[in-house]
Structures are given as structure tokens and as C-alpha cells.
Short mmCIF file of C-alpha atoms and ligand atoms in Angstrom, two decimals:
data_model
loop_
_atom_site.label_atom_id
_atom_site.label_comp_id
_atom_site.label_asym_id
_atom_site.label_seq_id
_atom_site.Cartn_x
_atom_site.Cartn_y
_atom_site.Cartn_z
CA MET D 1 60.22 88.17 96.43
CA LYS D 2 59.83 89.41 92.85
CA THR D 3 63.03 89.87 90.91
CA TRP D 4 62.50 93.63 90.51
CA LYS D 5 62.04 93.96 94.25
CA ILE D 6 65.31 92.15 94.88
CA ALA D 7 67.02 94.37 92.31
CA ALA D 8 65.59 97.48 93.97
CA LEU D 9 66.73 96.27 97.36
CA MET D 10 70.24 95.60 96.05
CA LEU D 11 70.36 99.04 94.49
CA SER D 12 69.28 100.67 97.71
CA VAL D 13 72.13 98.81 99.44
CA VAL D 14 74.73 99.70 96.82
CA LEU D 15 73.77 103.30 96.08
CA PRO D 16 74.08 104.93 99.49
CA SER D 17 77.60 103.64 100.08
CA ALA D 18 78.68 104.75 96.58
CA SER D 19 77.23 108.19 97.24
CA LEU D 20 79.14 108.42 100.52
CA ALA D 21 82.41 108.93 98.65
CA THR D 22 84.33 111.57 100.52
CA ASP D 23 87.21 113.79 99.46
CA LEU D 24 90.04 113.74 101.95
CA GLU D 25 92.93 116.14 101.65
CA VAL D 26 96.09 114.33 102.72
CA THR D 27 99.20 116.37 103.49
CA HIS D 28 102.72 114.93 103.37
CA TRP D 29 106.23 115.90 102.25
CA TRP D 30 106.83 113.06 99.84
CA THR D 31 107.86 114.93 96.72
CA SER D 32 111.06 113.23 95.52
CA GLY D 33 110.83 110.66 92.71
CA GLY D 34 110.87 107.63 95.02
CA GLU D 35 108.56 109.23 97.57
CA ALA D 36 106.02 110.28 94.94
CA ALA D 37 105.99 106.75 93.50
CA ALA D 38 105.38 105.33 96.97
CA VAL D 39 102.63 107.71 98.06
CA ALA D 40 100.79 107.07 94.77
CA GLU D 41 100.21 103.54 96.12
CA PHE D 42 98.37 104.97 99.13
CA ALA D 43 96.26 107.23 96.90
CA LYS D 44 95.38 104.35 94.58
CA ALA D 45 94.32 102.11 97.45
CA PHE D 46 92.23 104.81 99.11
CA ASP D 47 90.49 105.74 95.86
CA ALA D 48 89.65 102.05 95.42
CA THR D 49 87.55 102.28 98.60
CA GLY D 50 85.24 104.68 96.74
CA ASN D 51 86.63 107.76 98.49
CA LYS D 52 88.98 110.32 96.98
CA TRP D 53 92.58 111.07 97.99
CA VAL D 54 93.14 114.78 97.42
CA ASP D 55 96.88 115.10 97.36
CA GLY D 56 98.30 117.83 99.58
CA ALA D 57 102.03 117.32 98.94
CA ILE D 58 104.18 120.05 100.49
CA ALA D 59 107.43 120.60 98.59
CA GLY D 60 110.71 120.50 100.47
CA SER D 61 111.00 118.11 103.36
CA GLY D 62 109.69 117.58 106.85
CA ASP D 63 111.31 120.70 108.24
CA THR D 64 109.28 122.82 105.81
CA ALA D 65 106.08 120.81 105.99
CA ARG D 66 105.77 120.14 109.73
CA PRO D 67 105.19 123.75 110.86
CA ILE D 68 102.67 124.27 108.03
CA ILE D 69 100.77 121.12 108.97
CA ILE D 70 100.74 121.93 112.68
CA SER D 71 99.71 125.56 112.23
CA ARG D 72 96.88 124.62 109.86
CA ILE D 73 95.45 122.25 112.46
CA LEU D 74 95.92 124.70 115.32
CA GLY D 75 94.48 127.50 113.21
CA GLY D 76 91.23 125.67 112.47
CA ASN D 77 91.95 124.79 108.84
CA PRO D 78 92.69 121.08 109.19
CA MET D 79 93.35 118.62 106.39
CA GLY D 80 91.65 115.22 106.35
CA ALA D 81 94.82 113.35 107.19
CA THR D 82 98.50 114.08 107.51
CA GLN D 83 101.89 112.47 107.61
CA LEU D 84 104.14 113.17 110.59
CA ASN D 85 106.99 111.24 112.18
CA PRO D 86 106.50 108.99 115.19
CA GLY D 87 107.50 111.02 118.21
CA LYS D 88 106.53 114.13 120.04
CA ASP D 89 105.50 116.36 117.11
CA ALA D 90 101.73 116.00 117.60
CA ASP D 91 101.71 116.13 121.43
CA GLU D 92 100.36 119.67 121.56
CA LEU D 93 97.63 118.93 119.00
CA ILE D 94 96.51 115.85 120.94
CA ALA D 95 96.53 117.74 124.23
CA ALA D 96 94.33 120.42 122.61
CA GLY D 97 91.79 117.72 121.70
CA LEU D 98 92.20 118.35 117.97
CA MET D 99 93.06 114.84 116.81
CA GLN D 100 90.77 111.92 116.00
CA ASP D 101 90.98 109.04 118.47
CA LEU D 102 91.69 105.79 116.57
CA THR D 103 91.61 103.48 119.57
CA ASP D 104 88.45 101.54 118.60
CA LEU D 105 89.78 100.87 115.11
CA ALA D 106 93.22 99.92 116.45
CA THR D 107 91.58 97.49 118.89
CA ALA D 108 89.20 96.03 116.30
CA GLU D 109 92.08 95.45 113.88
CA ASP D 110 94.50 94.29 116.59
CA TRP D 111 97.21 96.77 115.59
CA ALA D 112 99.11 96.06 118.82
CA ASN D 113 99.76 92.54 117.61
CA ILE D 114 100.04 92.91 113.87
CA LEU D 115 102.26 96.00 113.74
CA ARG D 116 105.88 95.82 114.79
CA PRO D 117 108.13 97.02 116.35
CA ALA D 118 105.96 98.04 119.31
CA SER D 119 107.78 101.39 119.59
CA GLN D 120 105.89 102.83 116.61
CA LEU D 121 102.36 102.25 117.92
CA GLU D 122 103.58 103.34 121.36
CA SER D 123 104.63 106.64 119.78
CA CYS D 124 101.03 107.02 118.55
CA THR D 125 99.60 106.29 121.98
CA VAL D 126 98.90 108.99 124.57
CA ASP D 127 97.23 108.09 127.88
CA GLY D 128 96.27 104.70 126.48
CA LYS D 129 94.58 106.14 123.39
CA VAL D 130 95.82 105.66 119.83
CA TYR D 131 96.00 108.83 117.72
CA CYS D 132 97.96 107.77 114.67
CA VAL D 133 98.66 104.83 112.43
CA PRO D 134 102.27 103.86 111.72
CA VAL D 135 102.84 103.03 108.06
CA ASN D 136 106.52 102.13 107.88
CA LEU D 137 109.80 101.79 109.66
CA HIS D 138 112.57 104.03 108.34
CA SER D 139 116.10 104.09 109.61
CA ALA D 140 118.63 106.87 109.17
CA GLN D 141 121.90 104.97 109.49
CA TRP D 142 122.84 104.14 105.92
CA MET D 143 125.67 104.94 103.52
CA TRP D 144 124.90 104.77 99.79
CA THR D 145 127.69 104.31 97.26
CA ASN D 146 127.89 104.14 93.49
CA ARG D 147 130.12 101.15 92.69
CA LYS D 148 131.13 102.33 89.22
CA VAL D 149 132.60 105.56 90.59
CA TYR D 150 135.14 103.54 92.53
CA THR D 151 135.78 100.69 90.07
CA ASP D 152 136.41 103.20 87.25
CA LEU D 153 139.25 104.54 89.36
CA GLY D 154 140.55 101.04 90.11
CA ILE D 155 139.35 101.21 93.72
CA GLU D 156 137.32 98.51 95.49
CA PRO D 157 133.87 99.95 96.31
CA PRO D 158 133.99 100.85 100.02
CA LYS D 159 132.38 98.49 102.49
CA ASN D 160 132.31 101.03 105.30
CA PHE D 161 132.75 104.68 106.19
CA ASP D 162 136.51 104.44 106.84
CA GLU D 163 137.09 102.90 103.41
CA ALA D 164 135.03 105.67 101.80
CA VAL D 165 137.18 108.25 103.63
CA ALA D 166 140.35 106.43 102.53
CA ALA D 167 139.19 106.58 98.90
CA ALA D 168 138.24 110.26 99.16
CA PRO D 169 141.53 111.84 97.96
CA ALA D 170 141.52 109.71 94.78
CA LEU D 171 137.94 110.73 94.00
CA GLN D 172 138.72 114.35 94.67
CA ALA D 173 141.74 114.19 92.33
CA ALA D 174 139.41 112.83 89.63
CA GLY D 175 136.98 115.72 90.12
CA ILE D 176 134.36 113.59 91.86
CA GLN D 177 132.90 114.54 95.22
CA PRO D 178 133.83 111.87 97.78
CA PHE D 179 130.63 112.54 99.75
CA SER D 180 127.60 114.49 98.63
CA LEU D 181 125.63 116.37 101.24
CA ALA D 182 122.46 118.45 101.46
CA GLN D 183 121.92 121.47 103.68
CA GLY D 184 119.98 121.44 106.94
CA TRP D 185 118.80 118.26 108.64
CA PRO D 186 120.85 115.97 106.32
CA VAL D 187 124.01 117.38 107.96
CA GLY D 188 122.57 116.49 111.38
CA LEU D 189 121.63 113.04 110.11
CA MET D 190 125.15 112.44 108.80
CA VAL D 191 126.92 113.58 111.97
CA ASN D 192 124.55 111.56 114.15
CA ASP D 193 125.17 108.49 111.98
CA ILE D 194 128.92 108.91 112.39
CA LEU D 195 128.45 109.35 116.16
CA VAL D 196 126.46 106.10 116.27
CA ALA D 197 129.00 104.25 114.11
CA GLN D 198 132.05 105.45 116.02
CA ALA D 199 130.86 106.02 119.61
CA GLY D 200 128.34 103.16 119.60
CA VAL D 201 124.56 102.93 119.90
CA GLU D 202 124.61 102.58 123.66
CA ASN D 203 126.52 105.83 124.21
CA PHE D 204 124.39 107.62 121.62
CA VAL D 205 121.16 106.62 123.38
CA LYS D 206 122.63 107.52 126.78
CA VAL D 207 123.26 111.02 125.49
CA TYR D 208 120.05 111.64 123.54
CA LYS D 209 117.60 109.81 125.77
CA ASP D 210 119.15 109.80 129.22
CA ARG D 211 120.94 113.15 128.70
CA ASP D 212 124.22 111.72 129.99
CA LEU D 213 126.45 114.79 129.90
CA ALA D 214 129.57 112.90 130.98
CA ILE D 215 129.37 110.83 127.81
CA ALA D 216 128.39 113.79 125.61
CA GLY D 217 131.46 115.66 126.82
CA GLY D 218 133.65 112.58 127.24
CA PRO D 219 136.48 110.97 125.27
CA GLU D 220 134.36 108.74 122.95
CA PHE D 221 132.50 111.75 121.59
CA THR D 222 135.72 113.83 121.47
CA LYS D 223 137.20 111.24 119.13
CA VAL D 224 134.21 111.50 116.81
CA PHE D 225 134.25 115.31 116.70
CA GLU D 226 137.97 115.16 115.91
CA SER D 227 137.48 112.64 113.13
CA LEU D 228 134.66 114.80 111.73
CA ALA D 229 137.01 117.77 111.64
CA ALA D 230 139.36 115.63 109.57
CA VAL D 231 136.71 114.64 107.02
CA ARG D 232 134.96 117.97 106.54
CA GLN D 233 137.35 118.84 103.68
CA PHE D 234 135.62 116.06 101.72
CA VAL D 235 132.17 117.66 102.07
CA PRO D 236 132.90 121.35 101.42
CA ALA D 237 130.12 123.80 102.22
CA ASP D 238 130.03 125.23 98.70
CA LYS D 239 129.22 121.78 97.32
CA MET D 240 126.17 121.27 99.54
CA VAL D 241 122.91 121.00 97.62
CA PRO D 242 119.52 122.21 98.90
CA GLN D 243 117.60 118.91 99.10
CA TRP D 244 118.47 115.41 100.35
CA ASN D 245 117.31 113.76 97.10
CA GLU D 246 119.64 115.99 95.06
CA ALA D 247 122.55 114.71 97.16
CA VAL D 248 121.42 111.13 96.51
CA GLY D 249 121.04 112.07 92.83
CA LEU D 250 124.73 113.06 92.65
CA VAL D 251 125.66 109.51 93.71
CA ILE D 252 123.19 108.02 91.22
CA GLN D 253 124.70 110.16 88.43
CA GLY D 254 128.26 109.19 89.42
CA LYS D 255 129.16 112.77 90.36
CA ALA D 256 129.71 111.74 93.98
CA GLY D 257 130.94 108.49 95.48
CA ALA D 258 128.88 108.25 98.64
CA ASN D 259 126.03 109.81 100.53
CA ILE D 260 124.94 109.22 104.10
CA MET D 261 121.15 109.23 104.20
CA GLY D 262 118.18 107.31 105.55
CA ASP D 263 116.80 104.24 103.81
CA TRP D 264 114.30 106.42 101.91
CA ALA D 265 117.26 107.06 99.56
CA GLY D 266 116.57 103.52 98.33
CA GLY D 267 113.41 104.80 96.62
CA GLU D 268 115.56 107.11 94.44
CA PHE D 269 117.84 104.26 93.33
CA ALA D 270 114.74 102.20 92.50
CA VAL D 271 113.31 104.98 90.32
CA ALA D 272 116.71 105.17 88.56
CA ASN D 273 116.48 101.40 87.90
CA MET D 274 119.71 100.69 89.74
CA VAL D 275 120.21 97.35 91.42
CA ALA D 276 121.40 97.07 95.03
CA GLY D 277 124.54 94.96 95.44
CA GLN D 278 125.30 95.38 91.75
CA ASP D 279 125.17 99.07 90.76
CA TYR D 280 125.15 100.52 94.24
CA ASP D 281 125.66 99.49 97.83
CA CYS D 282 123.51 100.31 100.82
CA LEU D 283 125.55 99.95 103.99
CA PRO D 284 123.55 99.92 107.24
CA GLY D 285 125.34 101.46 110.21
CA LEU D 286 127.71 102.96 107.59
CA GLY D 287 129.11 99.44 107.20
CA VAL D 288 130.61 99.60 110.71
CA THR D 289 127.97 97.94 112.89
CA PRO D 290 124.60 97.07 111.36
CA VAL D 291 122.03 99.03 113.37
CA LEU D 292 118.78 100.80 112.67
CA ASN D 293 116.68 103.33 114.47
CA THR D 294 112.91 103.34 114.63
CA GLY D 295 112.16 106.35 112.48
CA GLY D 296 109.34 106.31 110.04
CA ASP D 297 106.04 107.81 109.18
CA VAL D 298 102.65 107.88 110.79
CA PHE D 299 99.33 109.36 109.77
CA TYR D 300 97.16 111.52 112.01
CA PHE D 301 93.58 112.53 111.38
CA PRO D 302 92.45 115.92 112.67
CA LYS D 303 88.96 115.77 114.21
CA SER D 304 86.10 116.71 111.93
CA ALA D 305 82.51 117.68 112.75
CA ASP D 306 81.39 115.93 109.55
CA PRO D 307 80.65 112.22 110.20
CA ALA D 308 81.34 111.39 106.54
CA VAL D 309 84.86 112.75 106.93
CA THR D 310 85.39 110.78 110.13
CA GLU D 311 84.22 107.64 108.35
CA ALA D 312 86.60 108.26 105.45
CA GLN D 313 89.44 108.96 107.88
CA LEU D 314 88.92 105.60 109.60
CA LYS D 315 88.73 103.92 106.20
CA LEU D 316 92.05 105.48 105.21
CA ALA D 317 93.70 104.53 108.51
CA SER D 318 92.58 100.95 108.00
CA THR D 319 93.63 100.87 104.33
CA LEU D 320 97.19 102.06 105.09
CA VAL D 321 97.98 98.95 107.12
CA THR D 322 96.38 96.29 104.94
CA LYS D 323 98.84 93.66 103.78
CA GLU D 324 98.71 94.58 100.08
CA VAL D 325 99.14 98.30 100.67
CA GLN D 326 101.99 97.72 103.12
CA VAL D 327 103.90 95.71 100.52
CA ALA D 328 103.20 97.99 97.55
CA PHE D 329 104.07 101.17 99.44
CA ASN D 330 107.15 100.00 101.31
CA LEU D 331 108.80 98.35 98.31
CA LYS D 332 108.79 101.73 96.60
CA LYS D 333 109.55 103.79 99.69
CA GLY D 334 112.70 101.97 100.78
CA SER D 335 111.24 101.46 104.26
CA LEU D 336 110.35 98.29 106.12
CA PRO D 337 106.69 97.29 106.34
CA MET D 338 104.97 97.57 109.72
CA ARG D 339 103.70 94.01 109.41
CA ALA D 340 105.71 90.81 109.53
CA ASP D 341 102.87 88.77 107.96
CA VAL D 342 103.31 90.06 104.40
CA ASP D 343 104.81 88.66 101.22
CA LEU D 344 108.26 90.18 100.80
CA SER D 345 109.50 87.98 97.98
CA ALA D 346 110.10 91.14 95.92
CA ALA D 347 112.32 92.73 98.61
CA ASN D 348 115.66 94.09 97.36
CA ASP D 349 119.03 93.65 99.08
CA CYS D 350 118.63 96.77 101.21
CA MET D 351 115.23 95.77 102.54
CA LYS D 352 116.56 92.29 103.31
CA LYS D 353 119.46 93.79 105.26
CA GLY D 354 117.04 96.02 107.18
CA LEU D 355 114.73 93.12 108.01
CA ALA D 356 117.66 91.04 109.27
CA ILE D 357 118.71 93.87 111.61
CA LEU D 358 115.14 94.30 112.83
CA ASP D 359 115.19 90.68 113.99
CA GLY D 360 118.21 91.34 116.22
CA SER D 361 116.59 93.70 118.68
CA ASP D 362 119.89 94.85 120.29
CA ALA D 363 120.68 96.70 117.10
CA VAL D 364 117.41 98.64 117.09
CA PHE D 365 117.27 101.95 118.93
CA PRO D 366 114.84 104.90 119.13
CA ASN D 367 114.62 107.63 116.54
CA ASP D 368 115.92 111.00 117.74
CA VAL D 369 112.38 112.50 117.78
CA GLN D 370 111.37 109.71 120.12
CA MET D 371 114.13 110.75 122.55
CA ILE D 372 114.40 114.52 122.39
CA ASP D 373 112.22 117.49 121.37
CA ARG D 374 112.23 118.92 117.85
CA ASP D 375 113.59 122.30 118.93
CA SER D 376 116.73 120.73 120.42
CA ILE D 377 117.14 118.60 117.29
CA ASN D 378 117.03 121.76 115.17
CA GLN D 379 119.67 123.40 117.37
CA ILE D 380 121.88 120.31 117.04
CA ASN D 381 121.41 120.33 113.26
CA ASP D 382 122.42 124.02 113.14
CA LEU D 383 125.49 123.37 115.27
CA PHE D 384 126.60 120.41 113.15
CA THR D 385 126.03 122.45 109.98
CA GLU D 386 128.23 125.23 111.33
CA PHE D 387 130.91 122.74 112.38
CA MET D 388 130.98 120.93 109.04
CA ALA D 389 130.93 124.17 107.02
CA ASN D 390 133.49 126.12 109.02
CA PRO D 391 137.00 124.62 108.97
CA ASP D 392 138.03 127.09 111.68
CA MET D 393 135.58 125.74 114.23
CA ALA D 394 137.54 123.50 116.60
CA ALA D 395 136.25 120.03 117.50
CA ALA D 396 136.40 120.93 121.21
CA ASP D 397 134.25 123.99 120.61
CA ALA D 398 131.61 122.01 118.75
CA GLN D 399 131.57 119.35 121.46
CA ALA D 400 131.13 121.94 124.23
CA LYS D 401 128.19 123.53 122.39
CA PHE D 402 126.68 120.09 121.80
CA VAL D 403 126.86 119.34 125.54
CA SER D 404 125.08 122.59 126.37
CA ILE D 405 122.21 121.86 123.95
CA ILE D 406 121.75 118.38 125.44
CA GLU D 407 121.84 119.87 128.94
CA ALA D 408 119.19 122.48 128.13
CA ALA D 409 116.81 120.07 126.35
CA PRO D 410 113.50 119.64 128.20
CA LYS D 411 113.17 116.18 129.76
C1 GAL Y 1 111.47 111.69 106.81
C2 GAL Y 1 110.39 110.71 106.48
C3 GAL Y 1 110.70 109.88 105.32
C4 GAL Y 1 111.40 110.61 104.21
C5 GAL Y 1 112.31 111.72 104.62
C6 GAL Y 1 112.74 112.67 103.53
O1 GAL Y 1 111.03 112.54 107.81
O2 GAL Y 1 110.18 109.86 107.57
O3 GAL Y 1 109.55 109.23 104.89
O4 GAL Y 1 110.88 110.51 103.02
O5 GAL Y 1 111.78 112.46 105.68
O6 GAL Y 1 111.67 113.34 102.97
#
């Protein structure tokens, strides 16, 4: 064949795929410093495929973004792809036939074997079909402390929740908040973490998953509600900040000693150039018992009538779980990668602790959204917020209301 003919043939092979570049709007609620740094890795990798990531960040957090995302899809104005949490949030959308089926891609790429733990892909699977791709494993059971806050006051940095409570009066006397806290779901997260630390994972799962009312109303949980009543003076309602990352920021700035938050807080410390185990501590299971739950993030792809969009969606789904992207994203996000077969030599102390817990499967339990519906979670968050903010609300009262929410939750 003549050289020009070969060149023409090569061009005809190269040009069509280059011209197939597709814009894909991707919605998510990753707007804090650490989150934005992490999601930029996804955008960069997707753009490198010749397509275009059109960023659809929704300010606030999941509680703000989720209803917007769901109503856009239900209302016929879908985005190209969207973040959600692994759990029941997309059930209605899947049942309505609105979500792209990823089963063929998942099978071709062997997701069932390369992604772990199995719970995350299972959360994406409905009637044997895969509808989302898990991108990370996040756990909620962490306490974050600023070492300097304590050492400046001549106190050993706390190694667990009880030590942080014991140090609280000294911090308060020095005008430093013992614990920072954000309004809304972060209060629920904190109370649930204390329930797990003090009443144990097994009892927690029996209540949330099996709806064991005897345990929810029983003595182990009573003890926790009573100890919460004793610590609420250290997280006064008028000191609560609007967003979770602002509460983490108070610890970073040394205005608060500790914050109880998921491992995504690690992304904020990374952006602030602080070093785990040196400037700050990350204490899984609040330093009581190292545990983690299988929270995290998944991406769904609303169905499109345009085959170019479908092709770009599959490309994005595949890109999100490649080895390189998994490493780059998760190192910045503070989460654990979905794959075990990646190079984690750059992992910080917190990620190493998380990975060690993940290997001991007894310590791994389901995320709340994997056990109970979102509406009940919101009611629990509201109750815990009221309890923590109102010193007149008795522990017994809060526990009784908690039992009735668990009892009413749809199975
Ligand atoms: C969670 C999500 C995390 C995280 C956090 C705060 O729902 O899984 O990725 O960033 O919200 O925005």
C-alpha cells in the first residue's frame, strides 16, 4: 500500500474516535478543599480519555445534594453521571427503569473479583444487575485531634474518646472547644460513633439492621445516652458550625481539640499539609475498638437515548476503577481504594490503619444506609441533634424516642 494510503487509513481510524468526545455532566457534593482536590483526579482522568467532565458540584453536603440529584433524574433532566452513597438511595430510580445497566462492563472487567469488600458492589446490584460503580470505601468511625492543642496545655494528646472527654475541662478553661461539631447529619454521625464505641458493633448492627428493640431500649444503650448527656456541655449548640469541614477546620486551626467525623476529614488535613501521627491523630473507632463501616461513594449513570452519551458513561465507569485513578483519588480523599491490587506506598498513617482494619473482617460492619432507609436516618439525626442541643432533654426520653423510630422504620 502507498504511504499516503496508509496515512489516510490511519487518519480515518484516529479521527472518528477523537470526534466522538462527549461532554458528561457529573454531579457530586465534593466541595470541601480535600474533596475538590480528590474529584479533580477523576475529572483529569476522564478528560484524558478524550471526553469532557463537566463538573456539576452541588454545594453543601449529601443531604442537600441527594434530593436535587434524585428529583432531576425523576423529572426527566438527568445528568450524565452522579455520585450517591452505596445503599438504598437509588432503589426508586432503578425500579423506574431510569438507570443505565452496567452489568456487561462489570462482567467484562471482573469487578466482582477486583473490587473489595463485596458489600459495595452488592449495594450496586439489584436483581442480579449492576447499576453503579463503587469508587471508594469510607468509614465514619474516626476521631481527629490536633496534638499541639493538648501539648501546649501540658496534656498528652488523647488516644481515645474517654481521654478527650477527660481533657475537655482544661481545654474549655483555656478558651478552646474540646469538641467541634457541625449541624445536621454530623451530630447523628457523632452519636452513632459513640454508640458503636460504647455499646459495641454487634449491638449497633442488631438495632439498625435487625431492628432489635430490646437492645435499642436496653441497658447498654441507656448507658450511652447517659454518657452523652454528660458530654453535651462540651459541644454546646451555639458553637455548632454549619458544615462538617468547618468543624474539621477548627481542629486544624487549633481552635478545637477534637472532632468526630468520617475518614474524609483526612482530605482536609492533607490540604493543610499536616502529618498524621505527628501534627494530628486519626483514631479509628474513636480509639476504643478499631472498627470501620462500609460507607463510601458510588457513581450511577442515568439512561440516555444518545448512544454517544452511553458510550462516554461506560468509559467513565471503567476509568473510575482503574488502578492509577483509584490510587490518585483515594490518597486525596482519605478513603480506602476499592482495589487491593494497587500501589499504596504513598499511604499515610490513617489509610494504613484503615487498611489494617479492613483485613480483620470482624471489625467491618455495614453503613447505616445499607441497613435502614434514609427517612429514618434523618429522623434519628434530628432526634440526636435535639438531644445534644437541649440540656433539658433527659437521656431516657431520647432513648424512648430512638426506640420508636427504629420500630417504625420500614423493613
Ligand atoms: C459522604 C460521602 C463522602 C464525603 C462526605 C462529606 O456522604 O460518602 O465522600 O465526602 O459525605 O461530604
